[in-house]
Amino acid sequence: MQLDVYQPTFIIEIEGKRLSKDITHEITSFVFEDNEDEMDVMEISITDRYLQFVDDPLFQEGNEIAARFGYVDDLSPRKVAVIKEIDYDSPETGEPTIKIKAYDKGHKLAGKQIQRIWQKPAPGILYSEIAEKIAAEHGLIPVVTKTVGRHLRVAQGNLSDAQFLKTLAAKSRDSDGKESRAMCSTSRMTSCTSIQGI
C-alpha cells in the first residue's frame, strides 16, 4: 500500500506508547494551537462507538502525550503536552466520543500564587538564576541567557511562577541594553526560554 503524501497525518504517543491503528482510525479531530503568549494546547477527539476506550489507562489526566503532525514527508517537530481534561460525550443520536485536551508542560508554572523571597548573599542573585531554579522546581529544562544586575532580595508577591517570570523578563536588561526575557516559556514545550527583544 502506497502512502498518500498529500494527506495530512499524525503520529501520537501517550506515556511513550504509540497509539495503535484501532485508536488512530477513530480520531475525528486533531488540533494543535501553538500560542506565543499562552500555553500550547492539543485537542483530540476520538469516536468510541463501542465504549472500549472509556477506562483505557492511556486516556487519563496527567499522562504525557507527544505528537508529530503534517504530511508524510514533512512532519512537525515533536510536541509534548500533559492531558488535563477528558470529556466523554454520549449523545442520544450519533456515536459516543472522547475529547482530550492537553497543555504544554509549562502549565505547571501557571498554578498557585506564591509569596516568597528569592535572596542570595552579596553579590546577590540574577533574574536568570531565579528562572533556572523555578524551572528545576517544575521539572522543566532551563534554557536561559544570563542576565546582568544582581539583587540581594527579589520578592515574588502573590504571583504564580509564570506571572513572576514574565515580571522578571520585563525588568531584566542584558549588557547591550536590550530587553532580555529570562523566563520559562509556557509557549515552548518543556523548556525555559530566554527571549531576546529589540
Coordinates of C-alpha atoms in Angstrom, one line a residue:
M1 CA 0.0 0.0 0.0
Q2 CA 1.4 3.4 -1.0
L3 CA 1.0 6.4 1.3
D4 CA -0.7 9.5 0.1
V5 CA 1.9 12.2 0.6
Y6 CA -0.7 14.9 0.2
Q7 CA -3.0 13.7 3.0
P8 CA -2.4 15.2 6.5
T9 CA -1.2 12.7 9.0
F10 CA -0.1 12.5 12.6
I11 CA 1.8 10.2 15.0
I12 CA 0.7 10.2 18.6
E13 CA 2.3 8.6 21.7
I14 CA 0.8 8.6 25.2
E15 CA 3.2 7.7 28.0
G16 CA 5.7 6.6 25.4
K17 CA 3.4 4.1 23.7
R18 CA 2.5 4.8 20.1
L19 CA -1.3 4.7 19.6
S20 CA -2.4 1.6 17.7
K21 CA -4.3 1.8 14.4
D22 CA -7.6 0.7 16.1
I23 CA -7.3 4.0 18.0
T24 CA -5.8 6.3 15.3
H25 CA -8.5 5.3 12.8
E26 CA -11.1 6.5 15.3
I27 CA -9.6 10.0 15.6
T28 CA -12.0 12.5 14.1
S29 CA -10.2 15.7 15.0
F30 CA -6.7 16.7 15.9
V31 CA -5.9 20.3 16.7
F32 CA -2.6 21.8 18.0
E33 CA -2.6 25.5 18.9
D34 CA 0.9 27.0 19.0
N35 CA 0.4 30.0 21.3
E36 CA 3.2 32.6 21.6
D37 CA 1.8 34.3 24.8
E38 CA -0.1 31.4 26.4
M39 CA 0.2 27.7 26.8
D40 CA 0.2 25.5 23.7
V41 CA -3.0 23.4 23.5
M42 CA -3.5 20.0 21.9
E43 CA -7.1 18.7 21.4
I44 CA -8.0 15.2 20.1
S45 CA -11.5 13.8 19.5
I46 CA -11.9 10.1 19.3
T47 CA -15.0 8.1 18.3
D48 CA -15.7 5.5 20.9
R49 CA -18.7 3.7 19.4
Y50 CA -18.2 0.5 21.5
L51 CA -17.1 2.4 24.6
Q52 CA -13.8 0.4 24.5
F53 CA -11.6 3.4 25.4
V54 CA -13.6 4.7 28.4
D55 CA -11.3 3.1 31.0
D56 CA -8.2 2.8 28.9
P57 CA -5.2 3.6 31.1
L58 CA -3.7 5.8 28.3
F59 CA -6.6 8.3 28.4
Q60 CA -6.0 9.5 32.0
E61 CA -5.3 13.0 33.3
G62 CA -1.7 13.6 34.0
N63 CA -0.4 11.4 31.2
E64 CA 2.1 12.8 28.8
I65 CA 1.1 12.9 25.2
A66 CA 3.6 13.6 22.3
A67 CA 2.6 14.2 18.7
R68 CA 4.1 14.9 15.3
F69 CA 1.8 16.0 12.5
G70 CA 1.9 17.3 9.0
Y71 CA 2.4 15.4 5.8
V72 CA 4.2 12.0 5.3
D73 CA 7.5 13.5 4.2
D74 CA 7.2 16.7 6.2
L75 CA 6.2 16.1 9.9
S76 CA 6.4 18.8 12.6
P77 CA 8.9 18.7 15.4
R78 CA 7.7 16.6 18.4
K79 CA 5.2 18.4 20.5
V80 CA 4.8 17.3 24.1
A81 CA 1.8 18.1 26.4
V82 CA 0.1 16.8 29.5
I83 CA -3.5 15.6 29.5
K84 CA -5.5 18.0 31.7
E85 CA -9.1 17.4 30.6
I86 CA -11.0 14.4 29.3
D87 CA -14.7 14.7 28.3
Y88 CA -17.0 11.8 27.4
D89 CA -19.9 12.6 25.2
S90 CA -22.7 10.0 24.7
P91 CA -25.3 11.7 22.5
E92 CA -28.8 10.2 22.0
T93 CA -28.1 10.1 18.3
G94 CA -24.7 9.7 16.9
E95 CA -21.6 8.0 18.2
P96 CA -20.0 8.5 21.6
T97 CA -16.8 10.5 21.6
I98 CA -13.9 11.1 23.9
K99 CA -12.4 14.6 23.8
I100 CA -8.9 15.0 25.2
K101 CA -7.4 18.4 26.0
A102 CA -3.7 18.6 26.8
Y103 CA -1.4 21.6 27.7
D104 CA 2.3 22.0 27.3
K105 CA 4.4 21.3 30.3
G106 CA 4.6 25.0 31.1
H107 CA 1.1 24.7 32.6
K108 CA 2.8 23.7 35.8
L109 CA 4.1 27.3 36.1
A110 CA 0.6 28.8 35.9
G111 CA -0.5 27.1 39.1
K112 CA -1.0 28.7 42.5
Q113 CA 0.1 32.1 43.5
I114 CA 3.2 32.1 45.7
Q115 CA 4.6 34.6 48.2
R116 CA 8.3 34.1 48.7
I117 CA 11.6 36.0 48.7
W118 CA 14.4 35.0 46.4
Q119 CA 17.7 36.0 48.1
K120 CA 21.4 35.3 48.0
P121 CA 24.2 36.9 50.0
A122 CA 26.3 39.6 48.2
P123 CA 26.9 39.9 45.4
G124 CA 23.2 38.8 45.1
I125 CA 21.1 36.7 42.7
L126 CA 20.5 37.2 39.0
Y127 CA 17.0 37.0 37.4
S128 CA 18.3 34.2 35.2
E129 CA 19.3 32.2 38.3
I130 CA 15.7 32.6 39.6
A131 CA 14.4 31.4 36.2
E132 CA 16.7 28.3 36.4
K133 CA 15.6 27.5 39.9
I134 CA 11.9 27.8 39.1
A135 CA 12.3 25.6 36.0
A136 CA 14.1 22.9 38.1
E137 CA 11.2 23.0 40.7
H138 CA 8.8 22.2 37.9
G139 CA 10.9 19.5 36.2
L140 CA 11.5 21.8 33.1
I141 CA 14.7 22.1 31.2
P142 CA 16.1 25.7 31.6
V143 CA 17.5 27.4 28.6
V144 CA 18.2 30.9 29.8
T145 CA 20.5 33.8 28.9
K146 CA 22.5 35.0 31.8
T147 CA 21.1 38.4 32.9
V148 CA 23.1 41.2 34.4
G149 CA 22.3 43.1 37.6
R150 CA 22.4 41.2 40.9
H151 CA 19.8 41.7 43.6
L152 CA 20.1 40.8 47.3
R153 CA 16.3 40.2 47.6
V154 CA 13.6 39.7 45.0
A155 CA 10.0 39.4 46.2
Q156 CA 7.6 37.1 44.4
G157 CA 4.5 38.8 45.8
N158 CA 1.4 36.6 45.4
L159 CA 2.2 35.7 41.8
S160 CA 2.2 32.3 40.0
D161 CA 5.6 31.3 38.8
A162 CA 4.6 32.1 35.2
Q163 CA 3.4 35.6 36.2
F164 CA 6.6 36.2 38.2
L165 CA 8.8 35.1 35.4
K166 CA 7.0 37.5 33.0
T167 CA 7.6 40.3 35.5
L168 CA 11.3 39.5 35.7
A169 CA 11.5 39.3 31.9
A170 CA 10.1 42.8 31.7
K171 CA 12.6 44.1 34.3
S172 CA 15.8 42.5 33.0
R173 CA 18.3 44.1 30.7
D174 CA 21.4 42.5 29.1
S175 CA 24.8 44.1 28.8
D176 CA 23.8 45.6 25.4
G177 CA 20.8 47.4 26.9
K178 CA 18.4 45.2 25.0
E179 CA 15.5 43.6 26.9
S180 CA 16.4 40.0 27.8
R181 CA 13.5 37.9 29.0
A182 CA 14.9 35.2 31.2
M183 CA 11.7 33.3 31.6
C184 CA 10.3 29.8 31.5
S185 CA 8.2 29.7 28.3
T186 CA 4.7 28.5 28.6
S187 CA 4.5 28.5 24.8
R188 CA 7.5 26.3 24.1
M189 CA 7.2 22.8 25.4
T190 CA 9.3 21.6 28.3
S191 CA 11.8 24.3 28.2
C192 CA 12.7 27.5 29.9
T193 CA 13.5 30.0 27.2
S194 CA 15.4 33.3 27.1
I195 CA 13.7 35.5 24.5
Q196 CA 15.9 38.4 23.5
G197 CA 13.9 41.5 22.5
I198 CA 14.9 44.6 20.4

